[in-house]
CSV table of C-alpha atoms in Angstrom, one decimal:
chain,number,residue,atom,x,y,z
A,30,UNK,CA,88.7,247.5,139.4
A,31,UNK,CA,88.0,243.7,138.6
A,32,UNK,CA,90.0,241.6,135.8
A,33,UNK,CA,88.6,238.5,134.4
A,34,UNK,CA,91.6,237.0,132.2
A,35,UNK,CA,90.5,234.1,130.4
A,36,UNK,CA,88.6,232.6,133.4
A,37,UNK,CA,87.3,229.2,132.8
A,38,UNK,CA,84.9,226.7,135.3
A,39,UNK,CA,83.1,223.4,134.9
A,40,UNK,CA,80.7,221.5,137.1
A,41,UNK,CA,81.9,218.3,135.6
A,42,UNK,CA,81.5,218.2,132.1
A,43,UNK,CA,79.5,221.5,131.9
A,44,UNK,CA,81.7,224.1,130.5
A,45,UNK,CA,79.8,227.1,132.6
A,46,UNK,CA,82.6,229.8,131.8
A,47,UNK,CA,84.2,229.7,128.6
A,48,UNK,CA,87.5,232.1,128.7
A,49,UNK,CA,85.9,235.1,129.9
A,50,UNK,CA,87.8,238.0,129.1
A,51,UNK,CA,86.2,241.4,131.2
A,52,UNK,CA,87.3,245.0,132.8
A,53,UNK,CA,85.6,246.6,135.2
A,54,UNK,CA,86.8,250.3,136.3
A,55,UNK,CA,86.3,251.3,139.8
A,56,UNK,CA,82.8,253.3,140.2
A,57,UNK,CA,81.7,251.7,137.2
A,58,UNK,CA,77.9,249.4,136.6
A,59,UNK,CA,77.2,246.8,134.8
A,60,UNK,CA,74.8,244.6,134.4
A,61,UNK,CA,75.0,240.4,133.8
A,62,UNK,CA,71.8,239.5,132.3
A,63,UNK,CA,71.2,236.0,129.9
A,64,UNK,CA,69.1,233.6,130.2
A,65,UNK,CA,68.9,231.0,132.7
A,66,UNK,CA,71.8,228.4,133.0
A,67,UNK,CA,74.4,230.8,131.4
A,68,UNK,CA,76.2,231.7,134.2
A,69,UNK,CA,75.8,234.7,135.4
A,70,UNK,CA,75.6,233.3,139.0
A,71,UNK,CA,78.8,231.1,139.0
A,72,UNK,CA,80.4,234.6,137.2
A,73,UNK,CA,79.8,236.9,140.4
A,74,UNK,CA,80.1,234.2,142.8
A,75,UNK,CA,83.8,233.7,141.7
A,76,UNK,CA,84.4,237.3,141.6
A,77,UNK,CA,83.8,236.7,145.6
A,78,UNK,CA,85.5,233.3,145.9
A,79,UNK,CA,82.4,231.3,146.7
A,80,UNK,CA,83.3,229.2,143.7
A,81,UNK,CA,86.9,228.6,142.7
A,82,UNK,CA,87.7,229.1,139.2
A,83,UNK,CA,89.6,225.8,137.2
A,84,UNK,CA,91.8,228.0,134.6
A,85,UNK,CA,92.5,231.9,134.2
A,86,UNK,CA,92.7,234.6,136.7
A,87,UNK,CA,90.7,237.1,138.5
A,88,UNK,CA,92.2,240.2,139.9
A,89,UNK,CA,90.4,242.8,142.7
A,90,UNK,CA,92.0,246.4,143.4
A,91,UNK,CA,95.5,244.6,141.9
A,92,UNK,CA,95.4,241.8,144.1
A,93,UNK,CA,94.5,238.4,142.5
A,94,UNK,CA,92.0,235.9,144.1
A,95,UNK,CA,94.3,232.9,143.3
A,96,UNK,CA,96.9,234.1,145.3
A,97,UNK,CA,96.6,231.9,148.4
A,98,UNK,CA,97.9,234.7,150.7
A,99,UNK,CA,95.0,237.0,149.5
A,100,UNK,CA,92.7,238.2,152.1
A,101,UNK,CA,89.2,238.6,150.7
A,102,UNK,CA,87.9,240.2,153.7
């Protein structure tokens, strides 16, 4: 399972993620598509914690990815 919860990030003044709001159930697809420069990079590389997120919260399998103690691997 993966949370979004009003996840915002900027590269400077470019507001890439705008509150996103998004549930994803275990087992389940989807697909990210939008044209180019909308994000949908920045969006899965946060779900991983390649890029840190400003404002908002992700969660994986309950455990959120702004918790410092959280071991990604």
């Amino acid at each position: 399972m993966i949370d979004f919860r009003g996840v915002n990030k900027w590269f400077g003044p470019l507001h890439v993620l705008n509150d996103i709001n998004l549930h994803v159930d275990g087992g389940q697809v989807v697909v990210v598509c939008g044209p180019s420069g909308s994000g949908k990079s920045t969006l899965i590389r946060c779900i991983n914690k390649l890029e840190p997120i400003q404002k908002g919260e992700i969660v994986v399998d309950g455990m959120s990815l702004g918790d410092p103690t959280t071991d990604i691997t």
